Short mmCIF file of N, CA and C in Angstrom, two decimals:
data_model
loop_
_atom_site.label_atom_id
_atom_site.label_comp_id
_atom_site.label_asym_id
_atom_site.label_seq_id
_atom_site.Cartn_x
_atom_site.Cartn_y
_atom_site.Cartn_z
N ASP A 586 26.42 -12.57 -25.88
CA ASP A 586 25.04 -12.54 -25.44
C ASP A 586 24.87 -11.45 -24.39
N ASN A 587 23.77 -10.78 -24.48
CA ASN A 587 23.47 -9.73 -23.51
C ASN A 587 22.65 -10.31 -22.36
N ILE A 588 22.89 -9.77 -21.19
CA ILE A 588 22.16 -10.20 -20.00
C ILE A 588 21.58 -8.97 -19.34
N GLY A 589 20.31 -9.02 -19.04
CA GLY A 589 19.66 -7.93 -18.32
C GLY A 589 19.51 -8.31 -16.86
N VAL A 590 19.79 -7.37 -15.97
CA VAL A 590 19.69 -7.63 -14.54
C VAL A 590 18.78 -6.59 -13.93
N TYR A 591 17.78 -7.06 -13.22
CA TYR A 591 16.84 -6.17 -12.53
C TYR A 591 16.96 -6.45 -11.04
N VAL A 592 17.10 -5.41 -10.27
CA VAL A 592 17.23 -5.55 -8.83
C VAL A 592 15.99 -4.95 -8.17
N SER A 593 15.36 -5.75 -7.34
CA SER A 593 14.19 -5.27 -6.61
C SER A 593 14.53 -5.25 -5.13
N ILE A 594 14.39 -4.09 -4.53
CA ILE A 594 14.70 -3.94 -3.12
C ILE A 594 13.39 -3.59 -2.40
N VAL A 595 13.07 -4.41 -1.43
CA VAL A 595 11.82 -4.20 -0.70
C VAL A 595 12.14 -3.98 0.77
N SER A 596 11.78 -2.81 1.23
CA SER A 596 11.98 -2.49 2.64
C SER A 596 11.26 -1.17 2.95
N THR A 597 10.91 -0.99 4.20
CA THR A 597 10.28 0.29 4.60
C THR A 597 11.34 1.33 4.93
N LYS A 598 12.60 0.92 4.96
CA LYS A 598 13.68 1.83 5.36
C LYS A 598 14.45 2.40 4.17
N ILE A 599 13.99 2.21 2.94
CA ILE A 599 14.72 2.67 1.76
C ILE A 599 14.38 4.14 1.50
N PRO A 600 15.39 4.98 1.37
CA PRO A 600 15.15 6.40 1.09
C PRO A 600 14.97 6.64 -0.42
N PHE A 601 13.74 6.51 -0.91
CA PHE A 601 13.47 6.75 -2.33
C PHE A 601 13.62 8.22 -2.64
N LYS A 602 14.03 8.54 -3.86
CA LYS A 602 14.28 9.92 -4.27
C LYS A 602 12.97 10.68 -4.51
N GLY A 603 11.98 9.97 -5.00
CA GLY A 603 10.71 10.66 -5.28
C GLY A 603 9.55 9.88 -4.69
N THR A 604 8.36 10.40 -4.88
CA THR A 604 7.17 9.74 -4.35
C THR A 604 6.77 8.53 -5.19
N SER A 605 7.29 8.43 -6.44
CA SER A 605 6.92 7.29 -7.30
C SER A 605 7.67 6.02 -6.90
N LYS A 606 8.66 6.11 -6.07
CA LYS A 606 9.44 4.99 -5.57
C LYS A 606 10.06 4.17 -6.72
N GLU A 607 10.58 4.85 -7.76
CA GLU A 607 11.18 4.18 -8.91
C GLU A 607 12.70 4.05 -8.78
N TYR A 608 13.32 4.94 -8.06
CA TYR A 608 14.77 4.84 -7.91
C TYR A 608 15.18 5.33 -6.54
N VAL A 609 16.32 4.82 -6.09
CA VAL A 609 16.82 5.09 -4.75
C VAL A 609 17.72 6.32 -4.81
N GLY A 610 17.74 7.06 -3.75
CA GLY A 610 18.60 8.24 -3.67
C GLY A 610 20.07 7.87 -3.80
N GLU A 611 20.87 8.77 -4.35
CA GLU A 611 22.27 8.50 -4.62
C GLU A 611 23.15 8.56 -3.37
N ASP A 612 22.65 9.05 -2.30
CA ASP A 612 23.44 9.20 -1.09
C ASP A 612 23.51 7.94 -0.24
N VAL A 613 22.87 6.85 -0.67
CA VAL A 613 22.87 5.60 0.10
C VAL A 613 23.93 4.68 -0.51
N THR A 614 25.20 4.95 -0.21
CA THR A 614 26.30 4.19 -0.81
C THR A 614 26.38 2.76 -0.29
N GLU A 615 25.99 2.55 0.97
CA GLU A 615 26.04 1.21 1.53
C GLU A 615 25.14 0.26 0.75
N MET A 616 23.95 0.71 0.38
CA MET A 616 23.02 -0.12 -0.38
C MET A 616 23.57 -0.39 -1.79
N PHE A 617 24.15 0.63 -2.42
CA PHE A 617 24.72 0.45 -3.75
C PHE A 617 25.88 -0.55 -3.71
N GLN A 618 26.71 -0.47 -2.67
CA GLN A 618 27.84 -1.38 -2.55
C GLN A 618 27.35 -2.82 -2.33
N SER A 619 26.30 -3.00 -1.55
CA SER A 619 25.75 -4.34 -1.31
C SER A 619 25.19 -4.94 -2.60
N VAL A 620 24.47 -4.14 -3.36
CA VAL A 620 23.93 -4.63 -4.63
C VAL A 620 25.06 -4.95 -5.59
N LYS A 621 26.08 -4.11 -5.62
CA LYS A 621 27.22 -4.33 -6.51
C LYS A 621 27.95 -5.62 -6.15
N ARG A 622 28.18 -5.86 -4.85
CA ARG A 622 28.84 -7.10 -4.41
C ARG A 622 28.00 -8.33 -4.76
N ALA A 623 26.69 -8.23 -4.58
CA ALA A 623 25.81 -9.36 -4.91
C ALA A 623 25.86 -9.66 -6.41
N LEU A 624 25.84 -8.61 -7.24
CA LEU A 624 25.93 -8.81 -8.69
C LEU A 624 27.28 -9.39 -9.09
N GLN A 625 28.36 -8.95 -8.45
CA GLN A 625 29.68 -9.49 -8.76
C GLN A 625 29.76 -10.97 -8.38
N GLY A 626 29.15 -11.34 -7.26
CA GLY A 626 29.11 -12.75 -6.87
C GLY A 626 28.34 -13.59 -7.89
N CYS A 627 27.21 -13.06 -8.37
CA CYS A 627 26.44 -13.78 -9.40
C CYS A 627 27.24 -13.92 -10.69
N CYS A 628 27.95 -12.87 -11.06
CA CYS A 628 28.77 -12.90 -12.27
C CYS A 628 29.89 -13.93 -12.14
N GLN A 629 30.47 -14.02 -10.96
CA GLN A 629 31.54 -15.01 -10.73
C GLN A 629 30.99 -16.43 -10.90
N GLN A 630 29.82 -16.70 -10.32
CA GLN A 630 29.20 -18.03 -10.47
C GLN A 630 28.87 -18.31 -11.93
N LEU A 631 28.38 -17.31 -12.64
CA LEU A 631 28.05 -17.47 -14.05
C LEU A 631 29.30 -17.77 -14.86
N ARG A 632 30.39 -17.07 -14.56
CA ARG A 632 31.66 -17.29 -15.27
C ARG A 632 32.16 -18.72 -15.07
N VAL A 633 32.07 -19.23 -13.85
CA VAL A 633 32.51 -20.60 -13.56
C VAL A 633 31.65 -21.60 -14.33
N ASN A 634 30.34 -21.41 -14.32
CA ASN A 634 29.45 -22.33 -15.03
C ASN A 634 29.67 -22.27 -16.54
N LEU A 635 29.88 -21.08 -17.08
CA LEU A 635 30.15 -20.96 -18.51
C LEU A 635 31.47 -21.62 -18.88
N ALA A 636 32.49 -21.48 -18.04
CA ALA A 636 33.79 -22.11 -18.31
C ALA A 636 33.66 -23.63 -18.29
N LYS A 637 32.89 -24.17 -17.34
CA LYS A 637 32.69 -25.62 -17.27
C LYS A 637 31.96 -26.13 -18.50
N SER A 638 30.92 -25.42 -18.92
CA SER A 638 30.17 -25.89 -20.09
C SER A 638 31.01 -25.77 -21.35
N LEU A 639 31.84 -24.73 -21.44
CA LEU A 639 32.73 -24.58 -22.59
C LEU A 639 33.76 -25.71 -22.62
N ALA A 640 34.30 -26.06 -21.47
CA ALA A 640 35.28 -27.16 -21.40
C ALA A 640 34.62 -28.48 -21.80
N ALA A 641 33.39 -28.70 -21.37
CA ALA A 641 32.68 -29.93 -21.73
C ALA A 641 32.42 -29.98 -23.24
N LYS A 642 32.06 -28.83 -23.83
CA LYS A 642 31.85 -28.78 -25.28
C LYS A 642 33.13 -29.08 -26.04
N GLU A 643 34.24 -28.49 -25.58
CA GLU A 643 35.53 -28.70 -26.23
C GLU A 643 35.95 -30.17 -26.14
N GLU A 644 35.71 -30.78 -24.99
CA GLU A 644 36.04 -32.20 -24.81
C GLU A 644 35.21 -33.08 -25.74
N ALA A 645 33.94 -32.77 -25.87
CA ALA A 645 33.07 -33.53 -26.78
C ALA A 645 33.51 -33.35 -28.23
N GLU A 646 33.90 -32.15 -28.58
CA GLU A 646 34.38 -31.87 -29.95
C GLU A 646 35.69 -32.61 -30.22
N ARG A 647 36.57 -32.63 -29.23
CA ARG A 647 37.85 -33.34 -29.36
C ARG A 647 37.61 -34.83 -29.58
N ARG A 648 36.70 -35.40 -28.80
CA ARG A 648 36.40 -36.83 -28.94
C ARG A 648 35.79 -37.10 -30.31
N LYS A 649 34.88 -36.22 -30.73
CA LYS A 649 34.23 -36.39 -32.04
C LYS A 649 35.27 -36.39 -33.16
N ASN A 650 36.24 -35.47 -33.07
CA ASN A 650 37.29 -35.41 -34.08
C ASN A 650 38.18 -36.65 -34.05
N LEU A 651 38.51 -37.13 -32.86
CA LEU A 651 39.32 -38.33 -32.76
C LEU A 651 38.61 -39.53 -33.38
N VAL A 652 37.35 -39.70 -33.04
CA VAL A 652 36.58 -40.84 -33.54
C VAL A 652 36.37 -40.73 -35.06
N LYS A 653 36.25 -39.51 -35.52
CA LYS A 653 36.02 -39.27 -36.95
C LYS A 653 37.17 -39.80 -37.81
N TYR A 654 38.39 -39.68 -37.32
CA TYR A 654 39.56 -40.06 -38.11
C TYR A 654 40.07 -41.47 -37.83
N ILE A 655 39.44 -42.20 -36.94
CA ILE A 655 39.90 -43.54 -36.61
C ILE A 655 39.93 -44.46 -37.84
N PRO A 656 38.91 -44.49 -38.71
CA PRO A 656 39.00 -45.38 -39.88
C PRO A 656 40.20 -45.06 -40.78
N ASN A 657 40.47 -43.79 -41.01
CA ASN A 657 41.60 -43.41 -41.85
C ASN A 657 42.93 -43.79 -41.20
N ILE A 658 43.02 -43.55 -39.90
CA ILE A 658 44.26 -43.87 -39.18
C ILE A 658 44.51 -45.36 -39.16
N SER A 659 43.47 -46.15 -38.88
CA SER A 659 43.65 -47.60 -38.83
C SER A 659 44.02 -48.16 -40.20
N LYS A 660 43.44 -47.61 -41.26
CA LYS A 660 43.78 -48.07 -42.61
C LYS A 660 45.24 -47.74 -42.94
N ALA A 661 45.66 -46.51 -42.66
CA ALA A 661 47.03 -46.10 -42.93
C ALA A 661 48.02 -46.90 -42.09
N LEU A 662 47.71 -47.11 -40.84
CA LEU A 662 48.57 -47.88 -39.95
C LEU A 662 48.69 -49.33 -40.42
N PHE A 663 47.59 -49.91 -40.84
CA PHE A 663 47.59 -51.28 -41.34
C PHE A 663 48.46 -51.38 -42.60
N THR A 664 48.36 -50.40 -43.47
CA THR A 664 49.17 -50.39 -44.70
C THR A 664 50.65 -50.30 -44.36
N VAL A 665 51.02 -49.44 -43.42
CA VAL A 665 52.42 -49.31 -43.00
C VAL A 665 52.92 -50.63 -42.42
N LEU A 666 52.10 -51.26 -41.59
CA LEU A 666 52.50 -52.53 -40.99
C LEU A 666 52.68 -53.62 -42.05
N GLN A 667 51.80 -53.63 -43.04
CA GLN A 667 51.94 -54.61 -44.13
C GLN A 667 53.25 -54.38 -44.88
N LYS A 668 53.59 -53.14 -45.13
CA LYS A 668 54.84 -52.83 -45.83
C LYS A 668 56.05 -53.22 -44.99
N MET A 669 55.97 -52.98 -43.68
CA MET A 669 57.06 -53.40 -42.79
C MET A 669 57.22 -54.91 -42.83
N GLU A 670 56.11 -55.62 -42.80
CA GLU A 670 56.13 -57.08 -42.85
C GLU A 670 56.72 -57.57 -44.17
N ALA A 671 56.34 -56.92 -45.27
CA ALA A 671 56.87 -57.31 -46.58
C ALA A 671 58.38 -57.09 -46.64
N LYS A 672 58.86 -55.96 -46.11
CA LYS A 672 60.31 -55.70 -46.08
C LYS A 672 61.03 -56.72 -45.23
N LEU A 673 60.45 -57.04 -44.08
CA LEU A 673 61.06 -58.03 -43.20
C LEU A 673 61.09 -59.39 -43.86
N LEU A 674 60.04 -59.76 -44.55
CA LEU A 674 59.98 -61.04 -45.25
C LEU A 674 61.01 -61.07 -46.37
N LEU A 675 61.14 -59.99 -47.10
CA LEU A 675 62.12 -59.89 -48.18
C LEU A 675 63.54 -59.98 -47.63
N ALA A 676 63.80 -59.32 -46.51
CA ALA A 676 65.12 -59.37 -45.89
C ALA A 676 65.42 -60.78 -45.40
N THR A 677 64.45 -61.45 -44.84
CA THR A 677 64.62 -62.82 -44.34
C THR A 677 64.88 -63.77 -45.50
N THR A 678 64.13 -63.61 -46.58
CA THR A 678 64.31 -64.46 -47.76
C THR A 678 65.69 -64.24 -48.36
N THR A 679 66.13 -63.01 -48.44
CA THR A 679 67.45 -62.69 -48.98
C THR A 679 68.54 -63.29 -48.10
N THR A 680 68.34 -63.22 -46.79
CA THR A 680 69.32 -63.76 -45.86
C THR A 680 69.41 -65.28 -45.99
N ASN A 681 68.27 -65.94 -46.11
CA ASN A 681 68.26 -67.40 -46.21
C ASN A 681 68.89 -67.88 -47.52
N ASN A 682 68.75 -67.12 -48.59
CA ASN A 682 69.32 -67.50 -49.88
C ASN A 682 70.80 -67.21 -49.96
N SER A 683 71.33 -66.39 -49.10
CA SER A 683 72.74 -66.03 -49.12
C SER A 683 73.57 -67.17 -48.54
N ASN A 684 74.69 -67.47 -49.16
CA ASN A 684 75.57 -68.55 -48.69
C ASN A 684 76.60 -68.06 -47.69
N SER A 685 76.78 -66.76 -47.60
CA SER A 685 77.81 -66.20 -46.74
C SER A 685 77.32 -66.18 -45.30
N SER A 686 78.09 -66.81 -44.41
CA SER A 686 77.68 -66.85 -43.00
C SER A 686 77.82 -65.48 -42.35
N THR A 687 78.76 -64.65 -42.81
CA THR A 687 78.92 -63.32 -42.20
C THR A 687 77.76 -62.43 -42.56
N SER A 688 77.30 -62.48 -43.81
CA SER A 688 76.16 -61.64 -44.16
C SER A 688 74.90 -62.16 -43.50
N SER A 689 74.83 -63.49 -43.31
CA SER A 689 73.66 -64.06 -42.64
C SER A 689 73.59 -63.61 -41.19
N SER A 690 74.73 -63.63 -40.51
CA SER A 690 74.71 -63.21 -39.11
C SER A 690 74.47 -61.72 -38.98
N SER A 691 75.00 -60.91 -39.92
CA SER A 691 74.77 -59.47 -39.82
C SER A 691 73.31 -59.14 -40.11
N LYS A 692 72.67 -59.87 -41.04
CA LYS A 692 71.26 -59.63 -41.32
C LYS A 692 70.40 -60.01 -40.13
N SER A 693 70.70 -61.14 -39.50
CA SER A 693 69.88 -61.56 -38.37
C SER A 693 70.05 -60.59 -37.20
N ASN A 694 71.26 -60.05 -37.04
CA ASN A 694 71.47 -59.07 -35.97
C ASN A 694 70.71 -57.79 -36.26
N SER A 695 70.65 -57.36 -37.53
CA SER A 695 69.94 -56.12 -37.84
C SER A 695 68.44 -56.31 -37.69
N SER A 696 67.94 -57.52 -37.96
CA SER A 696 66.51 -57.74 -37.77
C SER A 696 66.15 -57.87 -36.30
N ASN A 697 67.11 -58.24 -35.48
CA ASN A 697 66.86 -58.35 -34.03
C ASN A 697 66.96 -57.00 -33.35
N ASN A 698 67.39 -55.97 -34.06
CA ASN A 698 67.49 -54.64 -33.45
C ASN A 698 66.12 -54.03 -33.20
N GLY A 699 65.05 -54.54 -33.82
CA GLY A 699 63.71 -54.02 -33.60
C GLY A 699 63.24 -54.33 -32.20
N THR A 700 62.29 -53.58 -31.73
CA THR A 700 61.79 -53.80 -30.37
C THR A 700 60.90 -55.03 -30.32
N ASN A 701 60.69 -55.54 -29.14
CA ASN A 701 59.81 -56.70 -28.97
C ASN A 701 58.38 -56.37 -29.35
N ASP A 702 57.95 -55.14 -29.07
CA ASP A 702 56.60 -54.73 -29.42
C ASP A 702 56.39 -54.77 -30.92
N THR A 703 57.35 -54.26 -31.66
CA THR A 703 57.24 -54.24 -33.12
C THR A 703 57.19 -55.67 -33.65
N GLN A 704 58.06 -56.51 -33.14
CA GLN A 704 58.07 -57.91 -33.58
C GLN A 704 56.76 -58.61 -33.22
N SER A 705 56.22 -58.29 -32.07
CA SER A 705 54.95 -58.89 -31.65
C SER A 705 53.82 -58.45 -32.58
N VAL A 706 53.79 -57.16 -32.93
CA VAL A 706 52.75 -56.65 -33.82
C VAL A 706 52.88 -57.29 -35.20
N LEU A 707 54.11 -57.39 -35.69
CA LEU A 707 54.31 -58.00 -37.01
C LEU A 707 53.96 -59.49 -37.00
N ALA A 708 54.20 -60.15 -35.87
CA ALA A 708 53.81 -61.57 -35.76
C ALA A 708 52.28 -61.69 -35.78
N GLN A 709 51.59 -60.80 -35.11
CA GLN A 709 50.12 -60.82 -35.14
C GLN A 709 49.61 -60.55 -36.55
N LEU A 710 50.30 -59.70 -37.28
CA LEU A 710 49.94 -59.41 -38.66
C LEU A 710 50.12 -60.65 -39.54
N ARG A 711 51.23 -61.36 -39.33
CA ARG A 711 51.51 -62.59 -40.07
C ARG A 711 50.45 -63.65 -39.79
N LEU A 712 50.02 -63.74 -38.54
CA LEU A 712 49.04 -64.76 -38.14
C LEU A 712 47.61 -64.34 -38.46
N LYS A 713 47.46 -63.16 -39.03
CA LYS A 713 46.15 -62.61 -39.42
C LYS A 713 45.25 -62.34 -38.21
N THR A 714 45.85 -62.17 -37.04
CA THR A 714 45.05 -61.79 -35.86
C THR A 714 44.95 -60.28 -35.74
N LEU A 715 45.80 -59.58 -36.48
CA LEU A 715 45.76 -58.12 -36.50
C LEU A 715 45.23 -57.68 -37.85
N THR A 716 44.08 -57.02 -37.81
CA THR A 716 43.45 -56.53 -39.04
C THR A 716 43.13 -55.05 -38.87
N GLU A 717 42.62 -54.47 -39.94
CA GLU A 717 42.19 -53.08 -39.86
C GLU A 717 41.11 -52.91 -38.79
N ALA A 718 40.21 -53.88 -38.73
CA ALA A 718 39.12 -53.82 -37.76
C ALA A 718 39.64 -53.86 -36.33
N THR A 719 40.63 -54.73 -36.07
CA THR A 719 41.16 -54.80 -34.71
C THR A 719 41.93 -53.52 -34.36
N LEU A 720 42.64 -52.96 -35.33
CA LEU A 720 43.31 -51.68 -35.08
C LEU A 720 42.29 -50.60 -34.75
N SER A 721 41.21 -50.57 -35.51
CA SER A 721 40.16 -49.59 -35.27
C SER A 721 39.55 -49.78 -33.88
N GLU A 722 39.33 -51.03 -33.51
CA GLU A 722 38.77 -51.33 -32.18
C GLU A 722 39.71 -50.86 -31.07
N HIS A 723 41.01 -51.11 -31.25
CA HIS A 723 41.99 -50.67 -30.24
C HIS A 723 42.04 -49.14 -30.15
N LEU A 724 41.93 -48.47 -31.29
CA LEU A 724 41.93 -47.01 -31.27
C LEU A 724 40.68 -46.47 -30.57
N HIS A 725 39.52 -47.11 -30.81
CA HIS A 725 38.29 -46.70 -30.12
C HIS A 725 38.45 -46.88 -28.61
N LYS A 726 39.05 -48.00 -28.20
CA LYS A 726 39.26 -48.24 -26.78
C LYS A 726 40.20 -47.19 -26.18
N ALA A 727 41.22 -46.81 -26.94
CA ALA A 727 42.16 -45.80 -26.46
C ALA A 727 41.47 -44.45 -26.29
N VAL A 728 40.59 -44.10 -27.24
CA VAL A 728 39.85 -42.84 -27.13
C VAL A 728 38.91 -42.88 -25.92
N ASP A 729 38.25 -44.02 -25.72
CA ASP A 729 37.36 -44.17 -24.56
C ASP A 729 38.14 -44.06 -23.25
N LYS A 730 39.32 -44.66 -23.21
CA LYS A 730 40.15 -44.60 -22.01
C LYS A 730 40.60 -43.15 -21.76
N TYR A 731 40.99 -42.46 -22.83
CA TYR A 731 41.38 -41.05 -22.71
C TYR A 731 40.22 -40.22 -22.18
N GLU A 732 39.02 -40.48 -22.70
CA GLU A 732 37.84 -39.74 -22.27
C GLU A 732 37.54 -40.01 -20.79
N ALA A 733 37.66 -41.27 -20.37
CA ALA A 733 37.41 -41.61 -18.97
C ALA A 733 38.44 -40.95 -18.06
N ASP A 734 39.71 -40.97 -18.49
CA ASP A 734 40.76 -40.33 -17.69
C ASP A 734 40.53 -38.82 -17.59
N SER A 735 40.09 -38.21 -18.68
CA SER A 735 39.81 -36.77 -18.68
C SER A 735 38.65 -36.46 -17.74
N LEU A 736 37.64 -37.32 -17.74
CA LEU A 736 36.49 -37.12 -16.87
C LEU A 736 36.89 -37.22 -15.41
N VAL A 737 37.72 -38.20 -15.08
CA VAL A 737 38.20 -38.34 -13.71
C VAL A 737 39.01 -37.12 -13.31
N GLN A 738 39.88 -36.67 -14.21
CA GLN A 738 40.71 -35.50 -13.93
C GLN A 738 39.87 -34.26 -13.69
N SER A 739 38.87 -34.03 -14.55
CA SER A 739 38.03 -32.84 -14.38
C SER A 739 37.19 -32.93 -13.11
N THR A 740 36.77 -34.13 -12.76
CA THR A 740 36.01 -34.32 -11.52
C THR A 740 36.88 -34.01 -10.31
N LEU A 741 38.12 -34.47 -10.35
CA LEU A 741 39.05 -34.17 -9.24
C LEU A 741 39.32 -32.68 -9.13
N GLU A 742 39.49 -32.02 -10.27
CA GLU A 742 39.73 -30.57 -10.25
C GLU A 742 38.52 -29.82 -9.71
N ARG A 743 37.33 -30.29 -10.11
CA ARG A 743 36.10 -29.64 -9.63
C ARG A 743 35.96 -29.81 -8.12
N SER A 744 36.29 -30.99 -7.61
CA SER A 744 36.14 -31.23 -6.17
C SER A 744 37.14 -30.40 -5.37
N HIS A 745 38.32 -30.12 -5.97
CA HIS A 745 39.29 -29.28 -5.27
C HIS A 745 38.89 -27.83 -5.27
N THR A 746 38.21 -27.37 -6.32
CA THR A 746 37.81 -25.96 -6.37
C THR A 746 36.55 -25.70 -5.56
N ASP A 747 35.71 -26.71 -5.35
CA ASP A 747 34.47 -26.52 -4.59
C ASP A 747 34.76 -26.59 -3.13
#
């Protein structure tokens, strides 16, 4: 985008080059330097404001993209969890049907190698308290929390620069 800048200088002490008072003489370097510094200061403020608005746009776009894919992610995650549950159920059934105590103990040890979080999630899946909708809700909450944390961070950065 192009920006036009017009500078108006009003004073009785300005040495105009001609009687039309359209332009200032070139020998007044102090005045030119003052105008140049003022314009550079304005450009600096403009750059800061443009950078802030660009960052806000990027953050909004990032959130939009995250929210856009939440249904697909929750569906895929739910499918993976169902398959994990089915494998665990199959392994448990196989272990219970086996008469060998050594294979039974080795199977139970291998199923206990999973983390508590994984077992908790699979238990919620078994009890039908974990659904695609609840996964989607948790993902929305995570995106909202991320957005709030980003807002706090940008506010802190702004307060340090001001």
